[in-house]
PDB file of C-alpha atoms in Angstrom:
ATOM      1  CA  UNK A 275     -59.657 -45.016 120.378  1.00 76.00           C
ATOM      2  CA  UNK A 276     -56.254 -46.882 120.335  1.00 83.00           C
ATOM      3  CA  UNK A 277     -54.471 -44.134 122.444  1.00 85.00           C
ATOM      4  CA  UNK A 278     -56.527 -43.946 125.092  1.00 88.00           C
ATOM      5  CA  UNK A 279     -56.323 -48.191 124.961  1.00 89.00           C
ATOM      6  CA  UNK A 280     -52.537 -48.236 125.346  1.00 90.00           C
ATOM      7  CA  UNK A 281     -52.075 -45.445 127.546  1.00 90.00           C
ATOM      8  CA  UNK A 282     -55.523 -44.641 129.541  1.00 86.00           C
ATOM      9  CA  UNK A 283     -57.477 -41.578 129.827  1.00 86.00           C
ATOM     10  CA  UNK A 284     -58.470 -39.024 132.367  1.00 85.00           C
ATOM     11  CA  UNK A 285     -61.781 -38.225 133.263  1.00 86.00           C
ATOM     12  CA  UNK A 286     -63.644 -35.807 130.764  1.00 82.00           C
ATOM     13  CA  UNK A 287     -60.641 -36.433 128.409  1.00 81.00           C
ATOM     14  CA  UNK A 288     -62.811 -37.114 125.122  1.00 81.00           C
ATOM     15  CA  UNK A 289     -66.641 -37.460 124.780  1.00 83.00           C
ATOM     16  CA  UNK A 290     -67.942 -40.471 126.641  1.00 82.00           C
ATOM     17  CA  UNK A 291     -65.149 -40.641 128.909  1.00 79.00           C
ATOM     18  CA  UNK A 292     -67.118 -40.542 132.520  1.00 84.00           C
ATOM     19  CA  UNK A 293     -64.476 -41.695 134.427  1.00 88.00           C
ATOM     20  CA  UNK A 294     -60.676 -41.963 134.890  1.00 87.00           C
ATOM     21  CA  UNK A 295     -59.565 -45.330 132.776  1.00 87.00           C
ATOM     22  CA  UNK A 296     -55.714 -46.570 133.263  1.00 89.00           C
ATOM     23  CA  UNK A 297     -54.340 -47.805 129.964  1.00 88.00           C
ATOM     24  CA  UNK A 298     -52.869 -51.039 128.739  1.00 92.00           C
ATOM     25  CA  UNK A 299     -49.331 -50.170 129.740  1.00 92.00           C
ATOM     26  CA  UNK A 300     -50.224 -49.197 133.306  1.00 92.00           C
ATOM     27  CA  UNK A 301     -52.267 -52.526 133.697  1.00 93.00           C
ATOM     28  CA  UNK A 302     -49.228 -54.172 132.624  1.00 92.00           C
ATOM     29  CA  UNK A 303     -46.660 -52.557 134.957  1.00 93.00           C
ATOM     30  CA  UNK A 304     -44.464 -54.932 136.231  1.00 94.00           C
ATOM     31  CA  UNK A 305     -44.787 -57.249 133.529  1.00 94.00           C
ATOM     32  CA  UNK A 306     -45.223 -58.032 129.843  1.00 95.00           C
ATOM     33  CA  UNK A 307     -47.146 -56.199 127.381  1.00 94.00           C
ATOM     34  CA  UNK A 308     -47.582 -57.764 124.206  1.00 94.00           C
ATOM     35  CA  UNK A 309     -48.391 -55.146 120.894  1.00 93.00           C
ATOM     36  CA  UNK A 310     -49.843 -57.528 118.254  1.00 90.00           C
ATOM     37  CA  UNK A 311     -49.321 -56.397 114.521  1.00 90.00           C
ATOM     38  CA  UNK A 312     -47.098 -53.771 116.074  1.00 93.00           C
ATOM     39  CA  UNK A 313     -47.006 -52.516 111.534  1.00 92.00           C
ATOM     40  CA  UNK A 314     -50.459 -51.466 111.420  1.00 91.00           C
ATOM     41  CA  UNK A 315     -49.845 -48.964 114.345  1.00 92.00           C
ATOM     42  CA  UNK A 316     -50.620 -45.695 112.659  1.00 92.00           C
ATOM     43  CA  UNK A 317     -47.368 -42.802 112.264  1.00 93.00           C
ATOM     44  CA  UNK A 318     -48.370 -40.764 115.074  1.00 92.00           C
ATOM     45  CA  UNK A 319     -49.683 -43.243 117.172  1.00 93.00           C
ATOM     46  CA  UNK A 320     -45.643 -44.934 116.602  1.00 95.00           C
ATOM     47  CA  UNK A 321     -44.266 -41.359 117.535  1.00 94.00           C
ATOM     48  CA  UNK A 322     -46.062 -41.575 120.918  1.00 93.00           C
ATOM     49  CA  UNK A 323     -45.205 -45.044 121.363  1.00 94.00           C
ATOM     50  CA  UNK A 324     -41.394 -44.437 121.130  1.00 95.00           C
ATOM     51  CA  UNK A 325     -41.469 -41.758 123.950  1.00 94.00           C
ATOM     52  CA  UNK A 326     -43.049 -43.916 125.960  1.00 93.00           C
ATOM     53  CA  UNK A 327     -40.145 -46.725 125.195  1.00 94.00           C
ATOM     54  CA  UNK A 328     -37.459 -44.370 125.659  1.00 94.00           C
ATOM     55  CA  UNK A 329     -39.064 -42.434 129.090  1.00 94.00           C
ATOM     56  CA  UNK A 330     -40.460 -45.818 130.654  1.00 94.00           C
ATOM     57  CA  UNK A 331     -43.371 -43.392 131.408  1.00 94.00           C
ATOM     58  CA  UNK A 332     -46.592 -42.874 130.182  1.00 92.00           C
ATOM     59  CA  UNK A 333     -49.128 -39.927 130.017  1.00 91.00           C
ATOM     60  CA  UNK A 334     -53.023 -40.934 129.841  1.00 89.00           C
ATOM     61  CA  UNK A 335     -54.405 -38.994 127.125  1.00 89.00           C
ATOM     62  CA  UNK A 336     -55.815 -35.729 128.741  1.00 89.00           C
ATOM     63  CA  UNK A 337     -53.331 -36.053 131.728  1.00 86.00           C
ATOM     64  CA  UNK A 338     -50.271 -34.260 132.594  1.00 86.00           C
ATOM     65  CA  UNK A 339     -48.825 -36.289 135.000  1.00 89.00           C
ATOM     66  CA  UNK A 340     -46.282 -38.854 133.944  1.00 90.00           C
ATOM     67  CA  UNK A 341     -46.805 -42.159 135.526  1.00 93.00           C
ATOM     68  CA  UNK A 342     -43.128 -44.345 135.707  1.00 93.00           C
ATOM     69  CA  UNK A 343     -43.574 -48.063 134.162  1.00 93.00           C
ATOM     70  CA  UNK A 344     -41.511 -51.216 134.929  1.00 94.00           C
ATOM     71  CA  UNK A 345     -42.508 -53.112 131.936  1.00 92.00           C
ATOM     72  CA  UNK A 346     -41.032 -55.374 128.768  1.00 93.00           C
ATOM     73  CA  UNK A 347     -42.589 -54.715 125.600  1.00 94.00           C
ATOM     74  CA  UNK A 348     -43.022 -57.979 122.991  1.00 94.00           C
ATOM     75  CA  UNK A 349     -44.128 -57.322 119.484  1.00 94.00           C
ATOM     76  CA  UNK A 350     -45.542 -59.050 116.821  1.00 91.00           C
ATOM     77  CA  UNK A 351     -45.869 -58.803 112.700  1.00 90.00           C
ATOM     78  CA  UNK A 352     -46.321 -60.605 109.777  1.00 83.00           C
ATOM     79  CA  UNK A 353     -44.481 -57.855 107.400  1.00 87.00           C
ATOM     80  CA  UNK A 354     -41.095 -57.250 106.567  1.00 90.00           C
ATOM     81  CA  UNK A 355     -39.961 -54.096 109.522  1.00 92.00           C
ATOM     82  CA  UNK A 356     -37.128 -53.268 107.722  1.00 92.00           C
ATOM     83  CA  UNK A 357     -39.187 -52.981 104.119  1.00 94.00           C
ATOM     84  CA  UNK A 358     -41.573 -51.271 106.068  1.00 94.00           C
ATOM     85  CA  UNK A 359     -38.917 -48.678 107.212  1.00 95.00           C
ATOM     86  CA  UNK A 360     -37.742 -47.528 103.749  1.00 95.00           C
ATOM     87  CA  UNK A 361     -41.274 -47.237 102.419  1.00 94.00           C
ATOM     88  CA  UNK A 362     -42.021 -44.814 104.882  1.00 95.00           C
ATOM     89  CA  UNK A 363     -44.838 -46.626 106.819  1.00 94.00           C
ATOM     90  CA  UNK A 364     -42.865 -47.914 109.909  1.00 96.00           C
ATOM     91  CA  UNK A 365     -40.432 -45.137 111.883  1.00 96.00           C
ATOM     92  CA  UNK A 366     -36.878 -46.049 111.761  1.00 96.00           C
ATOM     93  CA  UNK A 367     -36.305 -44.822 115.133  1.00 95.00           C
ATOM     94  CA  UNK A 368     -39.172 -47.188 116.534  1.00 95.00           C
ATOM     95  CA  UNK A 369     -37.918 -50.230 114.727  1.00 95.00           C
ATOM     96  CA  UNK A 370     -34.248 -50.150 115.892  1.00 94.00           C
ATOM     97  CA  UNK A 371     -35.734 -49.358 119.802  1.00 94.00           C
ATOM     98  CA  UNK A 372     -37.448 -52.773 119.466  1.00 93.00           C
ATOM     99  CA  UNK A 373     -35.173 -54.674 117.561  1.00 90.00           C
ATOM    100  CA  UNK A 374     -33.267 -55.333 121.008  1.00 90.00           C
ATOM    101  CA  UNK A 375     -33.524 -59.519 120.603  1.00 89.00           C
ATOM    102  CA  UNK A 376     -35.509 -60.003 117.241  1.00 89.00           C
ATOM    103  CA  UNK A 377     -36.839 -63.620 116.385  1.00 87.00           C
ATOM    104  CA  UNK A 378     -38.270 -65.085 113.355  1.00 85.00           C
ATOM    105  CA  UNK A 379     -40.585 -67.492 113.045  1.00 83.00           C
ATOM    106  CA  UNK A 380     -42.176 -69.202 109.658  1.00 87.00           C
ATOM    107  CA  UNK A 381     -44.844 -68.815 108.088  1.00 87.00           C
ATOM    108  CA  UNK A 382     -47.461 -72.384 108.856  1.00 90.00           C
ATOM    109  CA  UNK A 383     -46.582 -73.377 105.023  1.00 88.00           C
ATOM    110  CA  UNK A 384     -43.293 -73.760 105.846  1.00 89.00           C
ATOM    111  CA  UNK A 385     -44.025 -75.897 108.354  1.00 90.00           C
ATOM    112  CA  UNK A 386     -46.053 -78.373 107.159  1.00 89.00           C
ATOM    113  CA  UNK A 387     -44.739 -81.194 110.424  1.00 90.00           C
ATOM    114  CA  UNK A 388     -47.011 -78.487 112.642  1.00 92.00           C
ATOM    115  CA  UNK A 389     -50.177 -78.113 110.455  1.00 92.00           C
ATOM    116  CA  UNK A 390     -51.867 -81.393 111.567  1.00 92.00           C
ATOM    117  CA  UNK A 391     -50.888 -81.910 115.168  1.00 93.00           C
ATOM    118  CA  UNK A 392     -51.285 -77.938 116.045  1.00 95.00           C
ATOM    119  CA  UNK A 393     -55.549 -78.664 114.165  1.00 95.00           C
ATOM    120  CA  UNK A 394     -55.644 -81.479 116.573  1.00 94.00           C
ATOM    121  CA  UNK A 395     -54.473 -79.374 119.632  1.00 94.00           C
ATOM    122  CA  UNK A 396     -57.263 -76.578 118.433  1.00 95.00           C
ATOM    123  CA  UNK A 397     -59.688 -79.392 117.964  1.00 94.00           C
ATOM    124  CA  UNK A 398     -58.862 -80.625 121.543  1.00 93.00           C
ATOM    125  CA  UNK A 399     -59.328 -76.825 122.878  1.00 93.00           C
ATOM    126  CA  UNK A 400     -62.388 -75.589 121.211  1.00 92.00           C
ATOM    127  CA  UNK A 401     -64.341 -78.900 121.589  1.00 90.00           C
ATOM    128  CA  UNK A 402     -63.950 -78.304 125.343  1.00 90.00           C
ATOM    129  CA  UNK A 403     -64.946 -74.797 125.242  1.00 87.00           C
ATOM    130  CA  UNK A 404     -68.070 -75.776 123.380  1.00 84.00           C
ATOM    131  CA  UNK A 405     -68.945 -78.733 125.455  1.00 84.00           C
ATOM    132  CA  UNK A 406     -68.805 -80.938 122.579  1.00 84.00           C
ATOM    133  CA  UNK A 407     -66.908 -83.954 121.609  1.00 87.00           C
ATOM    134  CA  UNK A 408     -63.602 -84.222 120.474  1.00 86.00           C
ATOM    135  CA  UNK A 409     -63.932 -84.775 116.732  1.00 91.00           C
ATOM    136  CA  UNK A 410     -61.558 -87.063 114.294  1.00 92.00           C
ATOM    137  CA  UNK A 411     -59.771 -85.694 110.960  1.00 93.00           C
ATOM    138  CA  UNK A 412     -59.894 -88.324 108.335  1.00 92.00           C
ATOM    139  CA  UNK A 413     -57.378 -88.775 106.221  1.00 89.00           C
ATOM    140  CA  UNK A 414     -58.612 -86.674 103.635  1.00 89.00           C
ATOM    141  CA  UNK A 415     -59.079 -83.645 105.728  1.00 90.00           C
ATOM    142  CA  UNK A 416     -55.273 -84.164 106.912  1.00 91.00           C
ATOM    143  CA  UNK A 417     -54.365 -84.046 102.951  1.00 89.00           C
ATOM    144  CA  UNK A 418     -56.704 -81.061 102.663  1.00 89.00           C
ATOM    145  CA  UNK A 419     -54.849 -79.101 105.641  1.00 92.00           C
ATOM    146  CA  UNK A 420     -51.620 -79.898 104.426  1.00 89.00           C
ATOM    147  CA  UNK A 421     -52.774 -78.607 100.938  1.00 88.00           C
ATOM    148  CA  UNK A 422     -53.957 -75.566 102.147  1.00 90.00           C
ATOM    149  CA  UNK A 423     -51.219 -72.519 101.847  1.00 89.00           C
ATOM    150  CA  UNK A 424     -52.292 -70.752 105.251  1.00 90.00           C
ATOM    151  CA  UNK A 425     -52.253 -67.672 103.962  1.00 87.00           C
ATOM    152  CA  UNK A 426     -53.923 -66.425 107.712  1.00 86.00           C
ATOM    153  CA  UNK A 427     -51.806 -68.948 109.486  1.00 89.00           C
ATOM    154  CA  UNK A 428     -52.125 -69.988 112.576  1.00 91.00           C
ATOM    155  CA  UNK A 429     -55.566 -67.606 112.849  1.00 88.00           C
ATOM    156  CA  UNK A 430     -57.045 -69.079 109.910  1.00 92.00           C
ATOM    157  CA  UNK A 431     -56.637 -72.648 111.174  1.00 95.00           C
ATOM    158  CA  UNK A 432     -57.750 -71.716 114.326  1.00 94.00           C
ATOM    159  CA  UNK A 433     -61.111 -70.346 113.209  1.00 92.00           C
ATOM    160  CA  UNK A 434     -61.179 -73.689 110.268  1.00 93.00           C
ATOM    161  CA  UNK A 435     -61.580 -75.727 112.723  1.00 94.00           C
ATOM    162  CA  UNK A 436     -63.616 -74.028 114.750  1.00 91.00           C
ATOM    163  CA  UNK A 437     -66.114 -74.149 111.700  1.00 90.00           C
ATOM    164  CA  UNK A 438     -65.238 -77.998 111.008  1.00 91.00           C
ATOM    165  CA  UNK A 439     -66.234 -78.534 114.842  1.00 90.00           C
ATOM    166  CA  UNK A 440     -69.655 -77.449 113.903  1.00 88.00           C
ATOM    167  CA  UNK A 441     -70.118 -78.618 110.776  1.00 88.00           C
ATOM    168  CA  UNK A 442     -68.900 -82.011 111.202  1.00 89.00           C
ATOM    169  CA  UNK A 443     -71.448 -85.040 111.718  1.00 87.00           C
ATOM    170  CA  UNK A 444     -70.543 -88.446 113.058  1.00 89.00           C
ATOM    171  CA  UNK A 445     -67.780 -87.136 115.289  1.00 91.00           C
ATOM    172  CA  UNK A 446     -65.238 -87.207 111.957  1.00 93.00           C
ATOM    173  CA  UNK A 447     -64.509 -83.824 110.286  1.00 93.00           C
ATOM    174  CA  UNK A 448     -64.320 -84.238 106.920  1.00 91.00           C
ATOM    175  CA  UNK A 449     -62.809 -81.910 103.482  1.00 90.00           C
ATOM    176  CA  UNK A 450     -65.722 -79.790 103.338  1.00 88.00           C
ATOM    177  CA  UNK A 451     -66.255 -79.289 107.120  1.00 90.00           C
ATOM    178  CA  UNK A 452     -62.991 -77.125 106.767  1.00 91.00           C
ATOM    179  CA  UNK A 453     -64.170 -74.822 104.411  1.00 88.00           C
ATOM    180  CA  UNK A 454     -61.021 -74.231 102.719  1.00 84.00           C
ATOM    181  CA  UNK A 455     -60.141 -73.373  99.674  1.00 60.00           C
ATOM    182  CA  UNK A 456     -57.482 -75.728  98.836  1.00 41.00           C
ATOM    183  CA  UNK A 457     -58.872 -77.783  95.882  1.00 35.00           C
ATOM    184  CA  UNK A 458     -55.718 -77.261  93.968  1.00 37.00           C
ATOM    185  CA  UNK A 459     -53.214 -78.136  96.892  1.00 42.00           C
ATOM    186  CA  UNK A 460     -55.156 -81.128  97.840  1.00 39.00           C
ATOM    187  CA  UNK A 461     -55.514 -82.252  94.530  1.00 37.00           C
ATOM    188  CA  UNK A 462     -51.907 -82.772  93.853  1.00 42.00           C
ATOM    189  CA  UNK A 463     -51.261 -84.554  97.404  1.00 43.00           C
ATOM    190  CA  UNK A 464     -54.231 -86.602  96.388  1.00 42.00           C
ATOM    191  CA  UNK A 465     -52.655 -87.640  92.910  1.00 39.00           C
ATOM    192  CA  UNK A 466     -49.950 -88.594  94.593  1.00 42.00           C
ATOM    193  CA  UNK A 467     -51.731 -91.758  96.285  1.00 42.00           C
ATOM    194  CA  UNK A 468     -53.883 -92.346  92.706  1.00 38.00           C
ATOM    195  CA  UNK A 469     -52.682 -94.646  89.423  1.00 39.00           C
ATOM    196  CA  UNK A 470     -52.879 -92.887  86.371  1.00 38.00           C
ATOM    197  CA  UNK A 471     -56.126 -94.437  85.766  1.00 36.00           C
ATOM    198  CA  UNK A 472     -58.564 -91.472  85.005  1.00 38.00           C
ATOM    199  CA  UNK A 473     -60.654 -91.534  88.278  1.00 34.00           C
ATOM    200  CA  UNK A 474     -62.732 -88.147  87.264  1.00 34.00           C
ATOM    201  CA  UNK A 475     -66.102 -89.074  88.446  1.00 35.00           C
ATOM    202  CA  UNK A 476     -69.550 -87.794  86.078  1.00 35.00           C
ATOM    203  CA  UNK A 477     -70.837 -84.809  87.993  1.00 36.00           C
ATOM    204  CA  UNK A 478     -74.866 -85.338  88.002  1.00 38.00           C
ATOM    205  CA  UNK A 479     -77.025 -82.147  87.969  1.00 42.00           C
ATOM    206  CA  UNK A 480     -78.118 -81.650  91.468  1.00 38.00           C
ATOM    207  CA  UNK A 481     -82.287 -81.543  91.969  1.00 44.00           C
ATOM    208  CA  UNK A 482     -83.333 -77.691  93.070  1.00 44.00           C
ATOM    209  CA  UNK A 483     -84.620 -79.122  96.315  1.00 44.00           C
ATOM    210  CA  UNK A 484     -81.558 -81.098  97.195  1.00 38.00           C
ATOM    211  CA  UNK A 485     -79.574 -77.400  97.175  1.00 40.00           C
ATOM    212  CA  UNK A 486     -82.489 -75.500  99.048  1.00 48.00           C
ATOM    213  CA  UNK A 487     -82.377 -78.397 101.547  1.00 50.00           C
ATOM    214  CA  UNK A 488     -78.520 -77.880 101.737  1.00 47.00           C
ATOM    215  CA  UNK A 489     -78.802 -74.119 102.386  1.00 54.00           C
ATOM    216  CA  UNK A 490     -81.084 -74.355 105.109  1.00 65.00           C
ATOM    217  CA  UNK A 491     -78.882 -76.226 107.122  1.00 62.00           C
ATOM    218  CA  UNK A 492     -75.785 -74.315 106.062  1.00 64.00           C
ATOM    219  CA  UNK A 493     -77.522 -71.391 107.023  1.00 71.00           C
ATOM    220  CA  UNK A 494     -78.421 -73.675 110.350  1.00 76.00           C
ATOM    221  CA  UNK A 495     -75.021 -74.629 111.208  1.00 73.00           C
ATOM    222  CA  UNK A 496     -73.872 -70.839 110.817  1.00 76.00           C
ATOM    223  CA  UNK A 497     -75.677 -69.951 113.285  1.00 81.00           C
ATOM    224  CA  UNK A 498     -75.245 -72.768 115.782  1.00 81.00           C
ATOM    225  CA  UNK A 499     -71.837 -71.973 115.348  1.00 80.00           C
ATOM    226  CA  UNK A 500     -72.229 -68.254 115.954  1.00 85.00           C
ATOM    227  CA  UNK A 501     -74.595 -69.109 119.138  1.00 85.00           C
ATOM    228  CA  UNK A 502     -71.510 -71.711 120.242  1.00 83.00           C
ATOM    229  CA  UNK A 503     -68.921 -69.001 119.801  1.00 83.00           C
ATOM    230  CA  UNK A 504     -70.978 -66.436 122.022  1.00 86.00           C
ATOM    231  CA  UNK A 505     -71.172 -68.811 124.233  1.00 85.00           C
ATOM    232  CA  UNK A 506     -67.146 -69.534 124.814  1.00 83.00           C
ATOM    233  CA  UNK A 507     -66.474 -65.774 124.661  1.00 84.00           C
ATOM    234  CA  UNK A 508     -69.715 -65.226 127.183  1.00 84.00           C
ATOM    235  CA  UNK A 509     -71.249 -62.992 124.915  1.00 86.00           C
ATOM    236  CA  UNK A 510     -68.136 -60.728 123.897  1.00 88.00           C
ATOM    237  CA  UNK A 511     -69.341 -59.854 120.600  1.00 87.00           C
ATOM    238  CA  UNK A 512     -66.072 -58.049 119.112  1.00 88.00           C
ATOM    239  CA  UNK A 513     -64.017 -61.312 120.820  1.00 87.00           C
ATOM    240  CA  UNK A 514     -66.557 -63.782 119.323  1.00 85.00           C
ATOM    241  CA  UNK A 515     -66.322 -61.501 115.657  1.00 83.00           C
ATOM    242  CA  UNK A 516     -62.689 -61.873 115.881  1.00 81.00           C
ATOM    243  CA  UNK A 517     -62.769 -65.459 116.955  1.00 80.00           C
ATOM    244  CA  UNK A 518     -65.100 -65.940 113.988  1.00 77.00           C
ATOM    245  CA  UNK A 519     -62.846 -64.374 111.344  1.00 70.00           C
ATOM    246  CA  UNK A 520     -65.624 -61.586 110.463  1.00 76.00           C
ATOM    247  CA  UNK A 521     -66.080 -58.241 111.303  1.00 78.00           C
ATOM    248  CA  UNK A 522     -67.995 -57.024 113.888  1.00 81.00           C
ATOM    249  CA  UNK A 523     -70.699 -55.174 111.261  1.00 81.00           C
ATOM    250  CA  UNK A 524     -70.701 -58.781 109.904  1.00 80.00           C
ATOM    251  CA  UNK A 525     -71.886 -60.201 113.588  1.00 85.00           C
ATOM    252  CA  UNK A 526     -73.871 -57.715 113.851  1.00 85.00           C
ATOM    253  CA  UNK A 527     -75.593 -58.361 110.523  1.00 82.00           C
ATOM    254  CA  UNK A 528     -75.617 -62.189 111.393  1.00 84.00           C
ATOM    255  CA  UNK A 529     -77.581 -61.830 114.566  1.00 87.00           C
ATOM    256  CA  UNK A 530     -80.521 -59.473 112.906  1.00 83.00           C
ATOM    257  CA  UNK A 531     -80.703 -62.634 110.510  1.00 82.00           C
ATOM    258  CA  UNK A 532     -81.223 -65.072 113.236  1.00 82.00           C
ATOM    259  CA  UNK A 533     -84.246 -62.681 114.792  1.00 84.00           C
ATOM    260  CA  UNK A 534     -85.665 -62.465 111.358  1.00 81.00           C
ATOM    261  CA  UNK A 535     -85.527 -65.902 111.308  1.00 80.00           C
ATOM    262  CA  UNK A 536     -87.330 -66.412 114.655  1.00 81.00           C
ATOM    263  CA  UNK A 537     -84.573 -66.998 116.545  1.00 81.00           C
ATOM    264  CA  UNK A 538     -83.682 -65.123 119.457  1.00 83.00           C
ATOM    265  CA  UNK A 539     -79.872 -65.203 120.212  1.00 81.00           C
ATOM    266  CA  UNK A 540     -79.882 -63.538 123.925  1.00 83.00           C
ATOM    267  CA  UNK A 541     -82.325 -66.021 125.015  1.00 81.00           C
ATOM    268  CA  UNK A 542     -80.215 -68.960 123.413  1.00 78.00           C
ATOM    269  CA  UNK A 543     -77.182 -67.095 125.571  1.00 79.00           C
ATOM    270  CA  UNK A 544     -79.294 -67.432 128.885  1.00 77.00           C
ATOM    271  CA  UNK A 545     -80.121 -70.633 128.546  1.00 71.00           C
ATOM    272  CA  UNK A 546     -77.245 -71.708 127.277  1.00 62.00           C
TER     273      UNK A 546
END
């Protein structure tokens, strides 16, 4: 549970607790603890949180003895504090002890300088992680990013690109190696470049084996890319679910497909 994460846990504490377990904020004595999406913390979880702010001690759940911290505390959101605060979901008290030196930074839309250079950065990072080489956007897939609203941000790129890096062929990611859904954006940037000759191409029906065909190796490229991601988080599953964008049910899921399909994911892991 998140408690026992953030402050530790005694021995015999909660079922399954076999052994004494220091917290988050103990392993970070002395230096910086960072509380990601500090607004989904639940009320009473925010309640214990604060004394622990105020004292500069913390108690591991099923412990008595409070254990002195030397620590700075960093946290993150994407919601409006302060809104949160009058609707009764974030504790006023809790939001004025961390607002000591508050910064703001905006969302990736309204940055649109930082979209492409930060993909090729990513790129860059997770083609070395993978072992694989560094891939090229074209110049559609650089209109396609920059029509893309980021609703995720800098997580959603991050895990578009790790897709792209999989999905891509010829060592150039393309618009629908990305996976996005920014026909509309991209569509107006492309317009932009176009005459106002009607360029709307005849859409043929597509044979039934053509799309069977593509499935396959959709399906194919999921999974290589779910084997590739194991692999850089050495078979972390809830690290390589959250790398993924999915939940870990979802992983879960994912890997009893790849058995069923004769594949056998642990081995591909060892030999990898």
């Amino acid at each position: 549970m998140l408690e026992a994460t953030l402050f530790g846990h005694e021995k015999g504490a909660f079922t399954g607790a076999i052994a004494m377990q220091p917290g988050k904020f103990e392993l970070a004595d002395h230096g910086t603890l960072l509380l990601d999406e500090i607004s989904e913390m639940p009320l009473a979880l925010q309640a214990k949180l604060l004394r622990v702010l105020q004292e500069r001690e913390v108690e591991r759940v099923g412990g008595r003895k409070p254990i002195p911290l030397d620590i700075r505390i960093v946290a993150t959101t994407n919601r409006d504090l302060a809104e949160e605060v009058r609707s009764g979901r974030f504790r006023e008290d809790l939001f004025y002890r961390l607002s000591v030196f508050p910064l703001a930074w905006p969302a990736l839309r309204h940055r649109p300088a930082d979209i492409v250079p930060l993909a090729e950065r990513l790129l860059a990072s997770h083609a070395a992680k993978m072992r694989k080489p560094v891939a090229r956007l074209t110049s559609e897939a650089r209109l396609c990013l920059l029509g893309h609203t980021w609703p995720g941000n800098v997580r959603e790129l991050d895990n578009a690109i790790q897709r792209a890096l999989i999905l891509q062929q010829g060592g150039m990611i393309r618009p629908d190696d990305l996976c996005l859904t920014a026909a509309a954006g991209f569509a107006s940037l492309a317009r932009a470049d176009t005459s106002e000759t009607d360029l709307t191409p005849s859409v043929a029906p597509v044979p039934a084996e053509i799309t069977g065909a593509l499935g396959e190796d959709l399906r194919r490229r999921e999974f290589e890319l779910i084997l590739d991601t194991l692999r850089a988080e050495r078979g972390r599953r809830k690290e390589t679910a959250d790398r993924l964008g999915i939940s870990a049910r979802t992983l879960r899921y994912k890997l009893a497909q790849m058995r069923d399909a004769g594949m056998d994911p642990e081995a591909a892991l060892r030999s990898g």
